[in-house]
Tab-separated table of N, CA and C in Angstrom:
chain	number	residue	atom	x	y	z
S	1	UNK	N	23.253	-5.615	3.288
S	1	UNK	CA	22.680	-5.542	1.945
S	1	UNK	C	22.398	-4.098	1.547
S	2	UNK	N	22.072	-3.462	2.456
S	2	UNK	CA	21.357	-1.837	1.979
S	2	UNK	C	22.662	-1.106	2.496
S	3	UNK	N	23.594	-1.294	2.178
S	3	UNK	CA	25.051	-0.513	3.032
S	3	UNK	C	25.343	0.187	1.551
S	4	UNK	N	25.611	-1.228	0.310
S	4	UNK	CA	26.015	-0.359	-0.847
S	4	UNK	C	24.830	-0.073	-2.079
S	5	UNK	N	23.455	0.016	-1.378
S	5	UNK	CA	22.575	1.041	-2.278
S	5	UNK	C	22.396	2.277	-2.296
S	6	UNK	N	22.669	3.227	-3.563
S	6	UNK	CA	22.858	4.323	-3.546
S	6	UNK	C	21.364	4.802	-2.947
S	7	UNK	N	21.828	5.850	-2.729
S	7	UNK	CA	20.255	7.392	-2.177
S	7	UNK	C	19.487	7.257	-3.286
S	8	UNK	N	18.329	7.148	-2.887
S	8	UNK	CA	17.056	7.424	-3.991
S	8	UNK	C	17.257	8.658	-4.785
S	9	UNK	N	16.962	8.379	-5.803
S	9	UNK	CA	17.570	9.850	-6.816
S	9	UNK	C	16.107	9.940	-7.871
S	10	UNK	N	15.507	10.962	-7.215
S	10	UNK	CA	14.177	11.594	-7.736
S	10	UNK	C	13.908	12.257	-8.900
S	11	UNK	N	13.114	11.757	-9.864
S	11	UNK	CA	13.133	12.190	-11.319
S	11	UNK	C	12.112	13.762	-11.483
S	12	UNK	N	12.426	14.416	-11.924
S	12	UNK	CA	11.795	15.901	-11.574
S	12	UNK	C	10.189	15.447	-12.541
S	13	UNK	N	9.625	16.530	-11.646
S	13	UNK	CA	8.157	16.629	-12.789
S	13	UNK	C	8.190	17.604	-13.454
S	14	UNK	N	7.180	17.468	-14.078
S	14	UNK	CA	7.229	17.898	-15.537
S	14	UNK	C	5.855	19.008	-15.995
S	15	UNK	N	5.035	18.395	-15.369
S	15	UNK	CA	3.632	18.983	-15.926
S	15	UNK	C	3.286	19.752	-14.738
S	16	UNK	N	2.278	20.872	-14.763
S	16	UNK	CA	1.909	21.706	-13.367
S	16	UNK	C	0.804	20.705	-12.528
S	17	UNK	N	0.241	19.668	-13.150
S	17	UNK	CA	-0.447	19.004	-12.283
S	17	UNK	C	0.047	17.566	-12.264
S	18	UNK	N	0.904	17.426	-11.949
S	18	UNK	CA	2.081	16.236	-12.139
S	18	UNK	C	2.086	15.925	-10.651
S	19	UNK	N	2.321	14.956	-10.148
S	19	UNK	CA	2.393	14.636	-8.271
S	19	UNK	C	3.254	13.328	-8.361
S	20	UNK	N	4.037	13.171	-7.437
S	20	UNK	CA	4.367	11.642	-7.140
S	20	UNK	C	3.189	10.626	-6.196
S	21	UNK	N	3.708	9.573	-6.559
S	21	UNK	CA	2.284	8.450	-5.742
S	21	UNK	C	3.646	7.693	-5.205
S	22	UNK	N	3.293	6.762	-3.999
S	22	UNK	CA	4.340	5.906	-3.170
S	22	UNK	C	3.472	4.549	-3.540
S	23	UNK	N	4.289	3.792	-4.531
S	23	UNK	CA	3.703	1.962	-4.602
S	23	UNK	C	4.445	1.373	-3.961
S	24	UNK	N	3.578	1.240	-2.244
S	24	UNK	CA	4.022	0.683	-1.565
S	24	UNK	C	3.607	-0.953	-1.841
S	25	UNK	N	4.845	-1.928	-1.557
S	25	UNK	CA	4.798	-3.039	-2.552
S	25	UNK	C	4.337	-3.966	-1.228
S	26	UNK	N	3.829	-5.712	-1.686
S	26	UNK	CA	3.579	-6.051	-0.380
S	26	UNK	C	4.782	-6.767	0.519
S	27	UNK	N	4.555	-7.373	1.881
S	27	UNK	CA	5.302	-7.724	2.823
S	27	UNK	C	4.531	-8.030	3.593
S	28	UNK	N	5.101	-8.722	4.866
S	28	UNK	CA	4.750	-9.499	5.824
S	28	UNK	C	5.217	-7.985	6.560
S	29	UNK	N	4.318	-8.229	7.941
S	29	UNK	CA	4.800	-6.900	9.062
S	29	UNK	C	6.458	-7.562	9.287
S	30	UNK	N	7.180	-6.286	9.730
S	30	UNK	CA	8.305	-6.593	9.989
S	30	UNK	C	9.718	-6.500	8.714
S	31	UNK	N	9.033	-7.140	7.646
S	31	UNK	CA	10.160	-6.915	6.636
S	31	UNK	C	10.444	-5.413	6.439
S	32	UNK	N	11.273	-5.309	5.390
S	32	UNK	CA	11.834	-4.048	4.921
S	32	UNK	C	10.746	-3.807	3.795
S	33	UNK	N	10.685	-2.350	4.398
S	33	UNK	CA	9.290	-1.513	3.281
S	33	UNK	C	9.988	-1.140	1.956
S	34	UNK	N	9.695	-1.559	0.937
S	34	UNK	CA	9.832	-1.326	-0.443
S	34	UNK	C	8.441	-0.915	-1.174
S	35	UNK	N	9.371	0.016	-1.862
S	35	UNK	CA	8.110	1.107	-2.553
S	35	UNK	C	8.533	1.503	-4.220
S	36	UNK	N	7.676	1.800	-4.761
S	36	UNK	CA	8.538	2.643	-6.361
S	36	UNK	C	7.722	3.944	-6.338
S	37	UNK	N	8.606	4.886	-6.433
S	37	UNK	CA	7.795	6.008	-6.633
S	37	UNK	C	7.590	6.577	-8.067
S	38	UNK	N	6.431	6.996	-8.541
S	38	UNK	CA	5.609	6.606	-9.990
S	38	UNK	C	4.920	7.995	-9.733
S	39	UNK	N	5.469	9.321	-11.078
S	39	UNK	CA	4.819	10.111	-11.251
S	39	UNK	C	3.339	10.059	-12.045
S	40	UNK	N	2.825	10.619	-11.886
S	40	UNK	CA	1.401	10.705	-12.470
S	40	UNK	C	0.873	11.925	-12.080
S	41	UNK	N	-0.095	12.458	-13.500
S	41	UNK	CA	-0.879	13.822	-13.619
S	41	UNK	C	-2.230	13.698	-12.831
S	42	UNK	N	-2.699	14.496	-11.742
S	42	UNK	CA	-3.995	14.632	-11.519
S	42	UNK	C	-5.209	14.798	-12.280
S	43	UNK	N	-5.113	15.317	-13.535
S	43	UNK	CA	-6.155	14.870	-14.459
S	43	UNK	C	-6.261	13.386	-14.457
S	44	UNK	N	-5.465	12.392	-14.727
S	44	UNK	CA	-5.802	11.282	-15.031
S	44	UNK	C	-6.497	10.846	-13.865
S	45	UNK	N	-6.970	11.059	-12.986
S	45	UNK	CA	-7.572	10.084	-12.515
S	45	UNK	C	-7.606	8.816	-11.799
S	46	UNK	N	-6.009	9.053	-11.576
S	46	UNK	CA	-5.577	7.574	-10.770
S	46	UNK	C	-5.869	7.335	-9.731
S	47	UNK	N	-6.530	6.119	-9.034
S	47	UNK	CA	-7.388	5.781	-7.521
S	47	UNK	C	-5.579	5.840	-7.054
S	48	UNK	N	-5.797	6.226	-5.845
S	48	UNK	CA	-4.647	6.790	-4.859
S	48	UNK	C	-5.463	6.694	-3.287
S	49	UNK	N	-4.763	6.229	-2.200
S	49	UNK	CA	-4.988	7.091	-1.107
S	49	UNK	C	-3.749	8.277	-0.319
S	50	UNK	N	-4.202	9.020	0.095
S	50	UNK	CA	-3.554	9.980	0.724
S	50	UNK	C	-3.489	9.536	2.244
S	51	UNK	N	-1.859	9.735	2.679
S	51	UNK	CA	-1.499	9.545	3.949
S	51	UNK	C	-1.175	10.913	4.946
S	52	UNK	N	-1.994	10.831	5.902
S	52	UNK	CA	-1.524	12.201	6.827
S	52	UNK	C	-1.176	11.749	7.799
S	53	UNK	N	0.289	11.774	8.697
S	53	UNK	CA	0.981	11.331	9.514
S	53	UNK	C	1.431	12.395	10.676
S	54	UNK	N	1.572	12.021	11.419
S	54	UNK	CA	2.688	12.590	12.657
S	54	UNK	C	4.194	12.136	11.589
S	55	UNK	N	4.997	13.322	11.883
S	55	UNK	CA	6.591	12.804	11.183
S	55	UNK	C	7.282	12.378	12.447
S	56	UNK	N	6.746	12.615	13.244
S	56	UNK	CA	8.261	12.160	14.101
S	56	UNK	C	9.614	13.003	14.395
S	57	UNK	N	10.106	12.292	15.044
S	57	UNK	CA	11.781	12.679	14.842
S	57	UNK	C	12.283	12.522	13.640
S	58	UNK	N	12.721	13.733	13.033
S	58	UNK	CA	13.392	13.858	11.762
S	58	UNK	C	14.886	13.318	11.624
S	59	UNK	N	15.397	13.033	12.975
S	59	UNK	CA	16.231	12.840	13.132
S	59	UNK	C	16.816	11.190	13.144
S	60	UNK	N	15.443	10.298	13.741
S	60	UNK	CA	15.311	9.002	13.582
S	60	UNK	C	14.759	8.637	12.513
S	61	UNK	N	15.827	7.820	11.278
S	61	UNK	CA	14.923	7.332	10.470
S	61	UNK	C	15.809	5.905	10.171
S	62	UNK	N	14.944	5.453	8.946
S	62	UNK	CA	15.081	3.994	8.848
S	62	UNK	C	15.010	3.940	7.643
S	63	UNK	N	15.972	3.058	6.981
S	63	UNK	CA	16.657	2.318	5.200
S	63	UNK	C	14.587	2.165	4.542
S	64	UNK	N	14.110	2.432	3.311
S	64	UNK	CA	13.318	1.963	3.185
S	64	UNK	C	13.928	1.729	1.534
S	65	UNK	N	13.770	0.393	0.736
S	65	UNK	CA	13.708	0.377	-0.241
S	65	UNK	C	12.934	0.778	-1.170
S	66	UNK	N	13.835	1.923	-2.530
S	66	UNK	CA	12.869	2.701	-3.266
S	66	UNK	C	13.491	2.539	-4.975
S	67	UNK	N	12.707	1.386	-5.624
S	67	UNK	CA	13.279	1.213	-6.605
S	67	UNK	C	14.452	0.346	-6.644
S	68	UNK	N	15.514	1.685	-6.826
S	68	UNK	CA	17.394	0.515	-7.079
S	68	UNK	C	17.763	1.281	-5.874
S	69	UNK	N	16.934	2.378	-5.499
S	69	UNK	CA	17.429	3.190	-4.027
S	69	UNK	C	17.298	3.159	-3.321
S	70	UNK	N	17.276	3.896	-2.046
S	70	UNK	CA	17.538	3.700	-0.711
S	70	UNK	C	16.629	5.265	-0.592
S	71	UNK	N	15.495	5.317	0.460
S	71	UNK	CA	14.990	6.211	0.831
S	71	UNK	C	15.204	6.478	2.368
S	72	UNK	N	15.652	7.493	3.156
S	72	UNK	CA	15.613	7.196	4.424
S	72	UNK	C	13.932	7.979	5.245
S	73	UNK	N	13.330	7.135	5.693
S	73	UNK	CA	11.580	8.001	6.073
S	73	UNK	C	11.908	7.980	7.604
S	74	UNK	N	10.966	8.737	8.087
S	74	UNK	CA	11.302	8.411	9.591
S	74	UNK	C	10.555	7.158	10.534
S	75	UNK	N	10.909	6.990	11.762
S	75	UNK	CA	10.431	5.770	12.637
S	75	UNK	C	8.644	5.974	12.177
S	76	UNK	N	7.892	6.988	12.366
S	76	UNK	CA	6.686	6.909	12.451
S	76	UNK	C	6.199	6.631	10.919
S	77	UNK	N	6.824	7.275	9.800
S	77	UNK	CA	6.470	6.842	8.544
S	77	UNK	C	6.727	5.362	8.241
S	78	UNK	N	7.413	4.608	8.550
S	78	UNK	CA	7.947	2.928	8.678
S	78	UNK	C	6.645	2.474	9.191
S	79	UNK	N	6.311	2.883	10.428
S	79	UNK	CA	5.402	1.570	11.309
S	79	UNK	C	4.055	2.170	10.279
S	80	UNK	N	3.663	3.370	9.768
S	80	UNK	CA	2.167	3.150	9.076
S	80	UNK	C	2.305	3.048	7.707
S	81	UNK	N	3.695	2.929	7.073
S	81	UNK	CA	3.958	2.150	5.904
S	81	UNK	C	3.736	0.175	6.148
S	82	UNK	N	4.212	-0.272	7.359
S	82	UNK	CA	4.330	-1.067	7.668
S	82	UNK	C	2.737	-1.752	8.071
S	83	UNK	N	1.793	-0.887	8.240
S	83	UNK	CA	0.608	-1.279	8.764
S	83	UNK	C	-0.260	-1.520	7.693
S	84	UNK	N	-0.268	-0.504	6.610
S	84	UNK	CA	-0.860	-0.334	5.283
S	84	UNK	C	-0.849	-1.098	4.044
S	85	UNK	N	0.306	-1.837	4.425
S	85	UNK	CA	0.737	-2.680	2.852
S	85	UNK	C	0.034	-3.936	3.598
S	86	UNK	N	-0.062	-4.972	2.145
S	86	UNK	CA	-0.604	-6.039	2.057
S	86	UNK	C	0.400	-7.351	1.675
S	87	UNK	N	-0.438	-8.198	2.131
S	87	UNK	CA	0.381	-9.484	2.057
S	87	UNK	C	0.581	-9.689	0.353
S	88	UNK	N	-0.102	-9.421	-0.271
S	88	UNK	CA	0.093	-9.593	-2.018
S	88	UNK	C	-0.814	-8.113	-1.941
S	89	UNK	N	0.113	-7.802	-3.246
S	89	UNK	CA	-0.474	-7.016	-4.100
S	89	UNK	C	0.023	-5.729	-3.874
S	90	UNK	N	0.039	-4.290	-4.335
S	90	UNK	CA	0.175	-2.843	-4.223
S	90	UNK	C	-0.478	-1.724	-3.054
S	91	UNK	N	-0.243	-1.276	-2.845
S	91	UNK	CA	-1.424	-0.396	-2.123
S	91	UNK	C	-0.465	1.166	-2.708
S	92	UNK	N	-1.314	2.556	-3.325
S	92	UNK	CA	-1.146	3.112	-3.625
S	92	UNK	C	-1.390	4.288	-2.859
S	93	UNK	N	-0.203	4.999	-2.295
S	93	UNK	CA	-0.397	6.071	-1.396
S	93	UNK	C	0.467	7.655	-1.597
S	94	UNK	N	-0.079	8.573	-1.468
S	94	UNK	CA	0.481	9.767	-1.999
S	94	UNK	C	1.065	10.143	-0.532
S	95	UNK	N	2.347	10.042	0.060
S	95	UNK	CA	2.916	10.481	0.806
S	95	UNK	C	3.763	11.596	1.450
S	96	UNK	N	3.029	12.694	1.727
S	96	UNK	CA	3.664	13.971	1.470
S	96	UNK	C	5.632	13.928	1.956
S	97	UNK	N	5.646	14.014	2.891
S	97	UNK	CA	7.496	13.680	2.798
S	97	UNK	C	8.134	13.124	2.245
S	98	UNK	N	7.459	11.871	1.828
S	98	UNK	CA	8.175	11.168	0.548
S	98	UNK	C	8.491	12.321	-1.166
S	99	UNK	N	6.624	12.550	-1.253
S	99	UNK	CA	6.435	12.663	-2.735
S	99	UNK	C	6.806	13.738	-2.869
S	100	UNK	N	6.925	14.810	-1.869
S	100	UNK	CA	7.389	16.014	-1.712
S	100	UNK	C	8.363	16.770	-1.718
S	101	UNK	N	9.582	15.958	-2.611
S	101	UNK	CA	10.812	16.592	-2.206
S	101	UNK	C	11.650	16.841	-3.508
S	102	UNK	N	11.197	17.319	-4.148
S	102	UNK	CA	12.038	17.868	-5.637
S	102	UNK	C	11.891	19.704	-4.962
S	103	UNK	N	13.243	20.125	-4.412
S	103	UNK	CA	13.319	21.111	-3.927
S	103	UNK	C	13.324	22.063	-4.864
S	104	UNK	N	13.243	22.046	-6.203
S	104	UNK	CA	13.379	22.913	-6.873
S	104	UNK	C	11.814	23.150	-7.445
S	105	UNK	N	10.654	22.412	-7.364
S	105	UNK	CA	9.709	22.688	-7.213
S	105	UNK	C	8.450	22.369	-5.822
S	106	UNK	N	9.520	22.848	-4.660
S	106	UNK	CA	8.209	22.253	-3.468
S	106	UNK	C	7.595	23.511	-3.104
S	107	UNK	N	7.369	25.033	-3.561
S	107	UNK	CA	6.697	25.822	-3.843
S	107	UNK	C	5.452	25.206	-4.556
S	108	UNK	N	5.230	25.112	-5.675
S	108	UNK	CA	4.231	24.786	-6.744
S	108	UNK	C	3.662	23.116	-6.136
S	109	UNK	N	4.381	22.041	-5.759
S	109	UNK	CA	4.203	20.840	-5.278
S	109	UNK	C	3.149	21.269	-3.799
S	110	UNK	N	3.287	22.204	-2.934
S	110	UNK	CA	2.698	22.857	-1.880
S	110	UNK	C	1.176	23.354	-2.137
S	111	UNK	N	1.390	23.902	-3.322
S	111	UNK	CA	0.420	24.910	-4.179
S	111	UNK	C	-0.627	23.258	-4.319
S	112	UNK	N	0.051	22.174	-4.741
S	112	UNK	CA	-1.263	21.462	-5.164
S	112	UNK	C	-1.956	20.704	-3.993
S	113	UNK	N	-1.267	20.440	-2.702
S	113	UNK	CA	-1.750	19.620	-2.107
S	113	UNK	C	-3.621	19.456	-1.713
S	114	UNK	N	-3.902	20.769	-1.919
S	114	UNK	CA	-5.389	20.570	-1.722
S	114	UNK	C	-5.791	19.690	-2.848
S	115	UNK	N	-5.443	19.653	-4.238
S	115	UNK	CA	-6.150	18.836	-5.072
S	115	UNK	C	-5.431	17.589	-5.054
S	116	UNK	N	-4.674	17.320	-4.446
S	116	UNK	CA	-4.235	16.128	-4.082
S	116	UNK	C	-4.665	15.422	-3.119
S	117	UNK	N	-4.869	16.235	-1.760
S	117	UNK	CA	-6.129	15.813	-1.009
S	117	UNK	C	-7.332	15.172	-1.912
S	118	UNK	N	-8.104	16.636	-2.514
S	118	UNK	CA	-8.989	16.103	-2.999
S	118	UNK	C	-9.460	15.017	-4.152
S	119	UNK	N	-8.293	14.612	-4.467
S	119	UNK	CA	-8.740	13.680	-5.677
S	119	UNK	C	-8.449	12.226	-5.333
S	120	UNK	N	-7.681	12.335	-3.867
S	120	UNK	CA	-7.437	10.851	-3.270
S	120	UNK	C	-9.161	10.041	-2.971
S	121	UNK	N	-8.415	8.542	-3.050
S	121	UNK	CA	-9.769	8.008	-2.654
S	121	UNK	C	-10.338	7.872	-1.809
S	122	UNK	N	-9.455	8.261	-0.519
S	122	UNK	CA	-9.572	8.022	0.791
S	122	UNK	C	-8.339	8.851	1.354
S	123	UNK	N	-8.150	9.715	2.551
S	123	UNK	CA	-7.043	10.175	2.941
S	123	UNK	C	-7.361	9.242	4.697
S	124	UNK	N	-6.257	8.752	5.049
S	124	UNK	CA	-5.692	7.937	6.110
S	124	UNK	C	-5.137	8.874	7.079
S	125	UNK	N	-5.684	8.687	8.258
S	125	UNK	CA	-4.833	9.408	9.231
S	125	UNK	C	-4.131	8.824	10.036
S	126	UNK	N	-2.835	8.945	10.420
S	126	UNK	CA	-1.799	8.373	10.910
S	126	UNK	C	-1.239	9.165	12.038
S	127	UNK	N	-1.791	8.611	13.724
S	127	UNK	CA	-1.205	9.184	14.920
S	127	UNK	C	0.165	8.919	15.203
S	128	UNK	N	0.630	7.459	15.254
S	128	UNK	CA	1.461	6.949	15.469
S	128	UNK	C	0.726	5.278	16.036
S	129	UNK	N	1.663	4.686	16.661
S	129	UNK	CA	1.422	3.258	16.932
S	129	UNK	C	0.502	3.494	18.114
S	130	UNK	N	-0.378	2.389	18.911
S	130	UNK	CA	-1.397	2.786	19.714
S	130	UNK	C	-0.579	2.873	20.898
S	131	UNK	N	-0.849	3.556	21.585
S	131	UNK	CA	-1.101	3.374	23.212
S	131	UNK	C	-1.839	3.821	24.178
S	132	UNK	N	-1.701	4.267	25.085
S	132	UNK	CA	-2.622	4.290	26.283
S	132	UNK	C	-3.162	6.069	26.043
S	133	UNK	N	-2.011	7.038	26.017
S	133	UNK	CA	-2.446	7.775	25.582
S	133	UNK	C	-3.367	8.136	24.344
S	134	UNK	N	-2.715	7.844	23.608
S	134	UNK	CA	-3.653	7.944	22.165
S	134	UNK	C	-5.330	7.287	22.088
S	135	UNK	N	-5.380	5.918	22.761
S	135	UNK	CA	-6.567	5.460	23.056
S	135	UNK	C	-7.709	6.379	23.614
S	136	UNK	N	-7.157	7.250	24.702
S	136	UNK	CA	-7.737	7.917	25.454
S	136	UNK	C	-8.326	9.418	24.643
S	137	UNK	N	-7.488	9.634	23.831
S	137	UNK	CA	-7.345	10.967	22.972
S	137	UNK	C	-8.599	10.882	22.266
S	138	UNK	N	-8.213	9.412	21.392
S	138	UNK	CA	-9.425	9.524	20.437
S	138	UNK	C	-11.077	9.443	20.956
S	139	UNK	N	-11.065	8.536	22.463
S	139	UNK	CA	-12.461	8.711	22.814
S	139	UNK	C	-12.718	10.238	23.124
S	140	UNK	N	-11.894	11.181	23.016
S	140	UNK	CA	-12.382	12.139	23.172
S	140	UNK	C	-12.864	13.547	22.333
S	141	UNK	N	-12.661	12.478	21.070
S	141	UNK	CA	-12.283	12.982	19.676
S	141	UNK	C	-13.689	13.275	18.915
S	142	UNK	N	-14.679	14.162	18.392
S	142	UNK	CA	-15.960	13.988	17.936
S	142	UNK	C	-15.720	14.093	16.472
S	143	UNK	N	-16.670	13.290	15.633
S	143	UNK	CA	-16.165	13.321	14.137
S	143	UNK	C	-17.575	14.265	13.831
S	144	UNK	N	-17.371	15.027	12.503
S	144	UNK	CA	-18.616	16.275	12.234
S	144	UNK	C	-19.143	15.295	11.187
């Protein structure tokens, strides 16, 4: 099915405080992650959360549906796309590798991430999937 969907083809922004958001759509764990990506100005005010991830191997990635397109994210962006969405309904997340890639402005897109941080409703941190190591990491982890 995803053999003859074209590459996600990214609509440029426009305004200096302009950002992309990832509407990640819902699913059962396991299905294929479908998303629409939906510009919007940081003045407005839109509830968003912000995702901070491990990327992974850049080299391993996986089909994610985006729109009529085809996005390729990597293994570690899949499983906490995959963890985050809901059985019904939207969940709204500003995804830097995703939202980040109009190369002709990822200078100025760079320039905003602090107020993109800051205007999220919540920023999510994303190690990777659990294991033995990581378990161990975080008990050793102090929050300020």
């Amino acid at each position: 099915e995803l053999l003859a969907v074209p590459k996600y083809k990214y609509e440029p922004l426009v305004a200096p405080s302009e950002i992309r958001i990832h509407v990640l759509q819902s699913g059962t764990f396991g299905s294929q992650v479908r998303c629409e990506l939906k510009r919007i100005s940081l003045n407005d005010k839109i509830s968003y959360h912000a995702l901070s991830y491990v990327w992974g191997d850049p080299n391993q990635k996986r089909p994610s549906r985006c729109g009529v397109g085809i996005l390729q994210i990597t293994f570690n962006l899949f499983a906490a796309l995959q963890h985050l969405r809901q059985d019904s309904g939207t969940v709204v997340i500003w995804v830097d590798a995703v939202c980040n890639l109009d190369i002709r402005k990822l200078k100025a897109e760079f320039q905003l991430m602090g107020h993109t941080y800051y205007f999220a409703q919540e920023t999510i941190v994303w190690l990777g999937e659990k294991t033995h190591e990581t378990v161990e990491s975080l008990h050793k982890v102090k929050v300020l």
